[in-house]
Amino acid sequence: MVCWLLASLGSLAVRPLIPVDETRYAAVAWEMVWRHSYWVPYLNGHIYAEKPPMLFWLIQIGWRLFGIVDWWPRLVGPLFALLSLLLTRRIARRLWPERNAQFVAPVILAGTLYWALFTGAVMLDVILSALVLVAIAALIDAWRSARLAPFLIAGVALGLAALTKGPVVLLPVAGVALAAPWWASDRSPSWGAWYFGFILAIVVAFVVGFAWLIPAGLKGGAAYWKAIGLHQTADSLSRSFQHPRPIWWYLPVVPLMLFPWSLWPPVWRAVSRIRQIGGDPGVRLCLAWAVPAFVALSLISAKQPHYLLPLLPAFALLVARALDEVPRRVASHWFLPGLLLLTGVAWLLMPFATRLHGIAAWVATAPPMFAAVFFVLAAAAIVLARPAAAAAHVRVLAIGSVVWMLALGYGLFEASWPAFDVRPIAAEVGKLAAQGTALGHAGSYNGEYHFYPRLKVEIAELRGGDILDWVRAHPDGALIAGYAPDRVPPPGAAAPIYSQPFRTDDVMIWHNRDVIANPSLLNGAHQ
């Protein structure tokens, strides 16, 4: 609970919505509201077929209760992260009622770096993870009770998960259901009834999905129906133009995602003993949950680290169970103090990092004195470290890792503002829109500036020769253009309406009349 509170409230306190994904999802939810289009998502005046609507519905529910506020979208993820922790504990208690895993597994999950990072994010994957946990908990109930009702719960959860991110969600749940004769051998149900129940769950999931897809297709048209119902799944399974990766790509990513546990020696000692407890039904269930889904996701062309988030609870459960096999007391360790000390040293070296290719200029502005925070935390970790039970070390390391993440995030965001804060430029865009100024955007536009000023107008998305044609057709308009830092127009070219760093680039708003008079302002602009 402490880790969850730190990750959730810390994220709310440290930063606003971050481009590109968070600002885009908030923009889609906002546009659905002002257009009164609750079946079909919209982004910048166009139907948005990239994602199903579950996240947008959840955001809109909160807006009906609290008004159109920016903090509610950022609270949806933490609430589902909390649900995931509670479900992880429930699953551990059902699998190993006499063991300590039910108390340790949620702490391991909450303290895992990538999970803590996404706890406060406006993203789909923590919601998806919670729904996967609901489905797997229901399958465990079905195994224990030999009733059909839990399969209905699993079906509803799968249907809602499909409305969150599509049918790929079936992978971890299908692994558990199909491998049941292997992991449930100590208490075998009637396998005919079991597989009938799982088929029933899939049917229920399809009913839930089509309850939205049919009216959405009728309102959005055949092209939208085809895009959301067919191409999204087929493209992600076969090939992806957005995130194509080689088959081995997840292998070096996973240790970073599982930090700090991937580097903590007691975890390695515990995992090495899994073979000794390999006959445990709970251990086998977790393996059936994680391994086939990991292999399948590796075979799919589109790969992003957060696609693996629904598998992290299985890792937490496995490690929690395995830690029961190590000595009750674990010696003090250098790991957490060493991590904090190394971070402090790295922070002192950050101003020199800009000499490396591809490092954003704002890195040089990181205040060196902030390194003292990490040195103080390291000293506290050294003072507090002492031999204790493995579970106690898990709690200390989990809390320490989340504090480290928040301190690092706060320092980086302090250094990087306004590179990741779209509120100032969004406010300027809102002023121009309120004056009736036609707005264009050179290159891809993902709704970065739509939510904060509550825009109700479309920003023209322009590329190549279309940019100058649009500028000349709207001489009183304004153009938003992004530039790499080494390609920003020289100061004497013209004065932009507004400019600021944006992620690793710079973004500027130009009067169209200045661009007409000096087309070289577009030289180097992202198109």
PDB file of C-alpha atoms in Angstrom, residues 17-213:
ATOM      1  CA  LEU A  17      -0.056  14.855 -18.688  1.00  0.00           C
ATOM      2  CA  ILE A  18       2.956  13.810 -20.748  1.00  0.00           C
ATOM      3  CA  PRO A  19       3.011  13.787 -24.557  1.00  0.00           C
ATOM      4  CA  VAL A  20       2.441  11.881 -26.722  1.00  0.00           C
ATOM      5  CA  ASP A  21       0.244   9.067 -25.381  1.00  0.00           C
ATOM      6  CA  GLU A  22      -1.247  10.680 -22.266  1.00  0.00           C
ATOM      7  CA  THR A  23      -2.157  13.945 -23.979  1.00  0.00           C
ATOM      8  CA  ARG A  24      -3.623  12.005 -26.897  1.00  0.00           C
ATOM      9  CA  TYR A  25      -5.853   9.805 -24.728  1.00  0.00           C
ATOM     10  CA  ALA A  26      -7.104  12.821 -22.768  1.00  0.00           C
ATOM     11  CA  ALA A  27      -7.789  14.600 -26.069  1.00  0.00           C
ATOM     12  CA  VAL A  28      -9.790  11.653 -27.404  1.00  0.00           C
ATOM     13  CA  ALA A  29     -11.878  11.459 -24.225  1.00  0.00           C
ATOM     14  CA  TRP A  30     -12.486  15.221 -24.338  1.00  0.00           C
ATOM     15  CA  GLU A  31     -13.512  15.190 -28.002  1.00  0.00           C
ATOM     16  CA  MET A  32     -15.934  12.331 -27.388  1.00  0.00           C
ATOM     17  CA  VAL A  33     -17.549  14.448 -24.653  1.00  0.00           C
ATOM     18  CA  TRP A  34     -17.981  17.695 -26.552  1.00  0.00           C
ATOM     19  CA  ARG A  35     -19.122  15.871 -29.680  1.00  0.00           C
ATOM     20  CA  HIS A  36     -21.508  13.705 -27.588  1.00  0.00           C
ATOM     21  CA  SER A  37     -20.035  10.708 -29.414  1.00  0.00           C
ATOM     22  CA  TYR A  38     -19.979   8.047 -26.732  1.00  0.00           C
ATOM     23  CA  TRP A  39     -19.739   5.045 -29.073  1.00  0.00           C
ATOM     24  CA  VAL A  40     -17.122   6.267 -31.541  1.00  0.00           C
ATOM     25  CA  PRO A  41     -13.864   7.935 -30.373  1.00  0.00           C
ATOM     26  CA  TYR A  42     -12.628  11.051 -32.194  1.00  0.00           C
ATOM     27  CA  LEU A  43      -9.267  12.802 -32.353  1.00  0.00           C
ATOM     28  CA  ASN A  44      -8.800  16.193 -34.012  1.00  0.00           C
ATOM     29  CA  GLY A  45     -12.024  15.912 -35.970  1.00  0.00           C
ATOM     30  CA  HIS A  46     -11.372  12.397 -37.269  1.00  0.00           C
ATOM     31  CA  ILE A  47     -12.601   9.010 -36.088  1.00  0.00           C
ATOM     32  CA  TYR A  48      -9.926   7.451 -33.868  1.00  0.00           C
ATOM     33  CA  ALA A  49      -9.691   3.747 -34.653  1.00  0.00           C
ATOM     34  CA  GLU A  50      -6.374   2.972 -32.958  1.00  0.00           C
ATOM     35  CA  LYS A  51      -7.838   1.876 -29.617  1.00  0.00           C
ATOM     36  CA  PRO A  52     -11.199   0.635 -28.280  1.00  0.00           C
ATOM     37  CA  PRO A  53     -13.084   3.002 -25.961  1.00  0.00           C
ATOM     38  CA  MET A  54     -12.754   1.526 -22.445  1.00  0.00           C
ATOM     39  CA  LEU A  55     -10.141   3.999 -21.168  1.00  0.00           C
ATOM     40  CA  PHE A  56     -12.087   6.909 -22.658  1.00  0.00           C
ATOM     41  CA  TRP A  57     -15.310   5.721 -21.016  1.00  0.00           C
ATOM     42  CA  LEU A  58     -13.582   5.456 -17.640  1.00  0.00           C
ATOM     43  CA  ILE A  59     -12.273   9.002 -17.999  1.00  0.00           C
ATOM     44  CA  GLN A  60     -15.727  10.266 -18.950  1.00  0.00           C
ATOM     45  CA  ILE A  61     -17.340   8.575 -15.936  1.00  0.00           C
ATOM     46  CA  GLY A  62     -15.074  10.563 -13.635  1.00  0.00           C
ATOM     47  CA  TRP A  63     -15.714  13.773 -15.569  1.00  0.00           C
ATOM     48  CA  ARG A  64     -19.441  13.338 -15.044  1.00  0.00           C
ATOM     49  CA  LEU A  65     -18.781  13.183 -11.310  1.00  0.00           C
ATOM     50  CA  PHE A  66     -16.032  15.791 -10.919  1.00  0.00           C
ATOM     51  CA  GLY A  67     -16.226  17.942 -14.042  1.00  0.00           C
ATOM     52  CA  ILE A  68     -13.645  18.133 -16.833  1.00  0.00           C
ATOM     53  CA  VAL A  69     -10.517  18.067 -14.674  1.00  0.00           C
ATOM     54  CA  ASP A  70      -7.021  16.949 -15.641  1.00  0.00           C
ATOM     55  CA  TRP A  71      -6.362  14.971 -12.451  1.00  0.00           C
ATOM     56  CA  TRP A  72      -9.093  12.401 -12.960  1.00  0.00           C
ATOM     57  CA  PRO A  73      -7.585  10.766 -16.100  1.00  0.00           C
ATOM     58  CA  ARG A  74      -4.374  10.439 -14.102  1.00  0.00           C
ATOM     59  CA  LEU A  75      -6.216   8.697 -11.251  1.00  0.00           C
ATOM     60  CA  VAL A  76      -7.758   5.941 -13.398  1.00  0.00           C
ATOM     61  CA  GLY A  77      -4.472   4.035 -13.696  1.00  0.00           C
ATOM     62  CA  PRO A  78      -3.691   4.143  -9.956  1.00  0.00           C
ATOM     63  CA  LEU A  79      -7.150   2.824  -9.085  1.00  0.00           C
ATOM     64  CA  PHE A  80      -6.706  -0.159 -11.409  1.00  0.00           C
ATOM     65  CA  ALA A  81      -3.164  -0.647 -10.104  1.00  0.00           C
ATOM     66  CA  LEU A  82      -4.608  -0.879  -6.581  1.00  0.00           C
ATOM     67  CA  LEU A  83      -7.183  -3.395  -7.807  1.00  0.00           C
ATOM     68  CA  SER A  84      -4.337  -5.404  -9.353  1.00  0.00           C
ATOM     69  CA  LEU A  85      -2.441  -5.494  -6.052  1.00  0.00           C
ATOM     70  CA  LEU A  86      -5.535  -6.679  -4.190  1.00  0.00           C
ATOM     71  CA  LEU A  87      -6.207  -9.363  -6.807  1.00  0.00           C
ATOM     72  CA  THR A  88      -2.573 -10.496  -6.717  1.00  0.00           C
ATOM     73  CA  ARG A  89      -2.885 -10.978  -2.965  1.00  0.00           C
ATOM     74  CA  ARG A  90      -6.185 -12.831  -3.413  1.00  0.00           C
ATOM     75  CA  ILE A  91      -4.674 -15.181  -5.999  1.00  0.00           C
ATOM     76  CA  ALA A  92      -1.676 -15.867  -3.744  1.00  0.00           C
ATOM     77  CA  ARG A  93      -3.994 -16.604  -0.832  1.00  0.00           C
ATOM     78  CA  ARG A  94      -6.035 -19.025  -2.967  1.00  0.00           C
ATOM     79  CA  LEU A  95      -2.948 -20.793  -4.302  1.00  0.00           C
ATOM     80  CA  TRP A  96      -0.868 -20.874  -1.102  1.00  0.00           C
ATOM     81  CA  PRO A  97      -3.151 -20.175   1.894  1.00  0.00           C
ATOM     82  CA  GLU A  98      -0.577 -21.276   4.468  1.00  0.00           C
ATOM     83  CA  ARG A  99       2.358 -19.349   3.046  1.00  0.00           C
ATOM     84  CA  ASN A 100       3.700 -15.812   3.239  1.00  0.00           C
ATOM     85  CA  ALA A 101       3.353 -15.238  -0.514  1.00  0.00           C
ATOM     86  CA  GLN A 102      -0.005 -13.500  -0.112  1.00  0.00           C
ATOM     87  CA  PHE A 103       1.743 -10.682   1.769  1.00  0.00           C
ATOM     88  CA  VAL A 104       4.948 -10.583  -0.273  1.00  0.00           C
ATOM     89  CA  ALA A 105       3.628 -10.846  -3.852  1.00  0.00           C
ATOM     90  CA  PRO A 106       1.740  -7.495  -3.890  1.00  0.00           C
ATOM     91  CA  VAL A 107       4.806  -5.747  -2.457  1.00  0.00           C
ATOM     92  CA  ILE A 108       7.049  -7.245  -5.135  1.00  0.00           C
ATOM     93  CA  LEU A 109       4.605  -6.157  -7.841  1.00  0.00           C
ATOM     94  CA  ALA A 110       4.194  -2.631  -6.447  1.00  0.00           C
ATOM     95  CA  GLY A 111       7.965  -2.219  -6.120  1.00  0.00           C
ATOM     96  CA  THR A 112       8.814  -3.453  -9.618  1.00  0.00           C
ATOM     97  CA  LEU A 113      10.188  -0.466 -11.527  1.00  0.00           C
ATOM     98  CA  TYR A 114       8.096  -0.731 -14.656  1.00  0.00           C
ATOM     99  CA  TRP A 115       4.900  -1.418 -12.748  1.00  0.00           C
ATOM    100  CA  ALA A 116       5.526   1.546 -10.418  1.00  0.00           C
ATOM    101  CA  LEU A 117       6.282   3.733 -13.437  1.00  0.00           C
ATOM    102  CA  PHE A 118       2.978   2.854 -15.095  1.00  0.00           C
ATOM    103  CA  THR A 119       0.923   3.000 -11.896  1.00  0.00           C
ATOM    104  CA  GLY A 120       0.473   6.746 -12.349  1.00  0.00           C
ATOM    105  CA  ALA A 121       0.325   6.760 -16.153  1.00  0.00           C
ATOM    106  CA  VAL A 122      -2.699   7.440 -18.374  1.00  0.00           C
ATOM    107  CA  MET A 123      -2.214   4.239 -20.337  1.00  0.00           C
ATOM    108  CA  LEU A 124      -4.167   1.115 -21.174  1.00  0.00           C
ATOM    109  CA  ASP A 125      -1.918  -1.600 -19.814  1.00  0.00           C
ATOM    110  CA  VAL A 126      -2.527  -1.348 -16.057  1.00  0.00           C
ATOM    111  CA  ILE A 127      -6.277  -1.464 -16.728  1.00  0.00           C
ATOM    112  CA  LEU A 128      -5.660  -4.480 -18.941  1.00  0.00           C
ATOM    113  CA  SER A 129      -3.562  -6.145 -16.231  1.00  0.00           C
ATOM    114  CA  ALA A 130      -6.315  -5.730 -13.642  1.00  0.00           C
ATOM    115  CA  LEU A 131      -8.880  -7.322 -15.972  1.00  0.00           C
ATOM    116  CA  VAL A 132      -6.511 -10.209 -16.751  1.00  0.00           C
ATOM    117  CA  LEU A 133      -6.144 -10.742 -12.996  1.00  0.00           C
ATOM    118  CA  VAL A 134      -9.948 -10.784 -12.605  1.00  0.00           C
ATOM    119  CA  ALA A 135     -10.185 -13.448 -15.313  1.00  0.00           C
ATOM    120  CA  ILE A 136      -7.400 -15.605 -13.862  1.00  0.00           C
ATOM    121  CA  ALA A 137      -8.776 -15.296 -10.327  1.00  0.00           C
ATOM    122  CA  ALA A 138     -12.126 -16.447 -11.713  1.00  0.00           C
ATOM    123  CA  LEU A 139     -10.470 -19.477 -13.377  1.00  0.00           C
ATOM    124  CA  ILE A 140      -8.886 -20.396 -10.038  1.00  0.00           C
ATOM    125  CA  ASP A 141     -12.321 -20.149  -8.411  1.00  0.00           C
ATOM    126  CA  ALA A 142     -13.725 -22.372 -11.154  1.00  0.00           C
ATOM    127  CA  TRP A 143     -10.968 -24.902 -10.483  1.00  0.00           C
ATOM    128  CA  ARG A 144     -11.633 -24.882  -6.745  1.00  0.00           C
ATOM    129  CA  SER A 145     -15.431 -24.914  -6.926  1.00  0.00           C
ATOM    130  CA  ALA A 146     -16.137 -26.808 -10.188  1.00  0.00           C
ATOM    131  CA  ARG A 147     -18.917 -24.290 -10.992  1.00  0.00           C
ATOM    132  CA  LEU A 148     -19.734 -22.440 -14.210  1.00  0.00           C
ATOM    133  CA  ALA A 149     -20.422 -19.057 -12.609  1.00  0.00           C
ATOM    134  CA  PRO A 150     -16.715 -18.088 -12.355  1.00  0.00           C
ATOM    135  CA  PHE A 151     -16.363 -18.689 -16.092  1.00  0.00           C
ATOM    136  CA  LEU A 152     -19.056 -16.060 -16.678  1.00  0.00           C
ATOM    137  CA  ILE A 153     -17.028 -13.591 -14.578  1.00  0.00           C
ATOM    138  CA  ALA A 154     -13.919 -14.480 -16.583  1.00  0.00           C
ATOM    139  CA  GLY A 155     -15.844 -13.885 -19.806  1.00  0.00           C
ATOM    140  CA  VAL A 156     -17.024 -10.437 -18.731  1.00  0.00           C
ATOM    141  CA  ALA A 157     -13.455  -9.529 -17.694  1.00  0.00           C
ATOM    142  CA  LEU A 158     -12.095 -10.731 -21.044  1.00  0.00           C
ATOM    143  CA  GLY A 159     -14.755  -8.760 -22.894  1.00  0.00           C
ATOM    144  CA  LEU A 160     -13.929  -5.569 -21.005  1.00  0.00           C
ATOM    145  CA  ALA A 161     -10.227  -6.228 -21.578  1.00  0.00           C
ATOM    146  CA  ALA A 162     -10.874  -6.577 -25.311  1.00  0.00           C
ATOM    147  CA  LEU A 163     -12.659  -3.206 -25.157  1.00  0.00           C
ATOM    148  CA  THR A 164      -9.501  -1.858 -23.537  1.00  0.00           C
ATOM    149  CA  LYS A 165      -6.885  -3.097 -25.983  1.00  0.00           C
ATOM    150  CA  GLY A 166      -8.260  -5.720 -28.331  1.00  0.00           C
ATOM    151  CA  PRO A 167      -8.277  -9.534 -28.439  1.00  0.00           C
ATOM    152  CA  VAL A 168      -4.529  -9.951 -27.721  1.00  0.00           C
ATOM    153  CA  VAL A 169      -5.541  -9.892 -24.042  1.00  0.00           C
ATOM    154  CA  LEU A 170      -6.635 -13.507 -24.444  1.00  0.00           C
ATOM    155  CA  LEU A 171      -3.020 -14.749 -24.514  1.00  0.00           C
ATOM    156  CA  PRO A 172      -2.193 -14.965 -20.761  1.00  0.00           C
ATOM    157  CA  VAL A 173      -5.683 -16.187 -19.812  1.00  0.00           C
ATOM    158  CA  ALA A 174      -5.724 -18.804 -22.570  1.00  0.00           C
ATOM    159  CA  GLY A 175      -2.377 -20.117 -21.344  1.00  0.00           C
ATOM    160  CA  VAL A 176      -3.832 -20.719 -17.884  1.00  0.00           C
ATOM    161  CA  ALA A 177      -7.072 -22.243 -19.195  1.00  0.00           C
ATOM    162  CA  LEU A 178      -5.583 -24.530 -21.851  1.00  0.00           C
ATOM    163  CA  ALA A 179      -2.737 -25.799 -19.634  1.00  0.00           C
ATOM    164  CA  ALA A 180      -5.052 -26.632 -16.718  1.00  0.00           C
ATOM    165  CA  PRO A 181      -4.485 -30.431 -16.941  1.00  0.00           C
ATOM    166  CA  TRP A 182      -0.790 -29.713 -16.282  1.00  0.00           C
ATOM    167  CA  TRP A 183      -1.052 -27.280 -13.384  1.00  0.00           C
ATOM    168  CA  ALA A 184      -4.315 -28.501 -11.786  1.00  0.00           C
ATOM    169  CA  SER A 185      -3.335 -32.169 -11.610  1.00  0.00           C
ATOM    170  CA  ASP A 186      -3.605 -32.355  -7.803  1.00  0.00           C
ATOM    171  CA  ARG A 187      -7.310 -31.575  -7.915  1.00  0.00           C
ATOM    172  CA  SER A 188      -8.566 -32.364 -11.383  1.00  0.00           C
ATOM    173  CA  PRO A 189     -12.042 -31.133 -12.331  1.00  0.00           C
ATOM    174  CA  SER A 190     -14.086 -32.671 -15.110  1.00  0.00           C
ATOM    175  CA  TRP A 191     -12.077 -31.559 -18.112  1.00  0.00           C
ATOM    176  CA  GLY A 192     -15.099 -31.647 -20.391  1.00  0.00           C
ATOM    177  CA  ALA A 193     -16.919 -29.226 -18.089  1.00  0.00           C
ATOM    178  CA  TRP A 194     -13.732 -27.143 -17.701  1.00  0.00           C
ATOM    179  CA  TYR A 195     -13.233 -26.565 -21.413  1.00  0.00           C
ATOM    180  CA  PHE A 196     -16.948 -26.037 -21.927  1.00  0.00           C
ATOM    181  CA  GLY A 197     -16.753 -23.331 -19.262  1.00  0.00           C
ATOM    182  CA  PHE A 198     -13.776 -21.694 -20.981  1.00  0.00           C
ATOM    183  CA  ILE A 199     -15.571 -21.724 -24.330  1.00  0.00           C
ATOM    184  CA  LEU A 200     -18.540 -20.166 -22.550  1.00  0.00           C
ATOM    185  CA  ALA A 201     -16.201 -17.459 -21.182  1.00  0.00           C
ATOM    186  CA  ILE A 202     -14.976 -16.691 -24.705  1.00  0.00           C
ATOM    187  CA  VAL A 203     -18.558 -16.491 -25.964  1.00  0.00           C
ATOM    188  CA  VAL A 204     -19.443 -14.068 -23.159  1.00  0.00           C
ATOM    189  CA  ALA A 205     -16.346 -12.001 -24.046  1.00  0.00           C
ATOM    190  CA  PHE A 206     -17.487 -11.797 -27.677  1.00  0.00           C
ATOM    191  CA  VAL A 207     -20.972 -10.753 -26.568  1.00  0.00           C
ATOM    192  CA  VAL A 208     -19.505  -7.962 -24.424  1.00  0.00           C
ATOM    193  CA  GLY A 209     -17.243  -6.839 -27.254  1.00  0.00           C
ATOM    194  CA  PHE A 210     -19.953  -6.880 -29.915  1.00  0.00           C
ATOM    195  CA  ALA A 211     -22.331  -5.007 -27.620  1.00  0.00           C
ATOM    196  CA  TRP A 212     -20.088  -2.032 -28.393  1.00  0.00           C
ATOM    197  CA  LEU A 213     -18.693  -2.982 -31.791  1.00  0.00           C
TER     198      LEU A 213
END
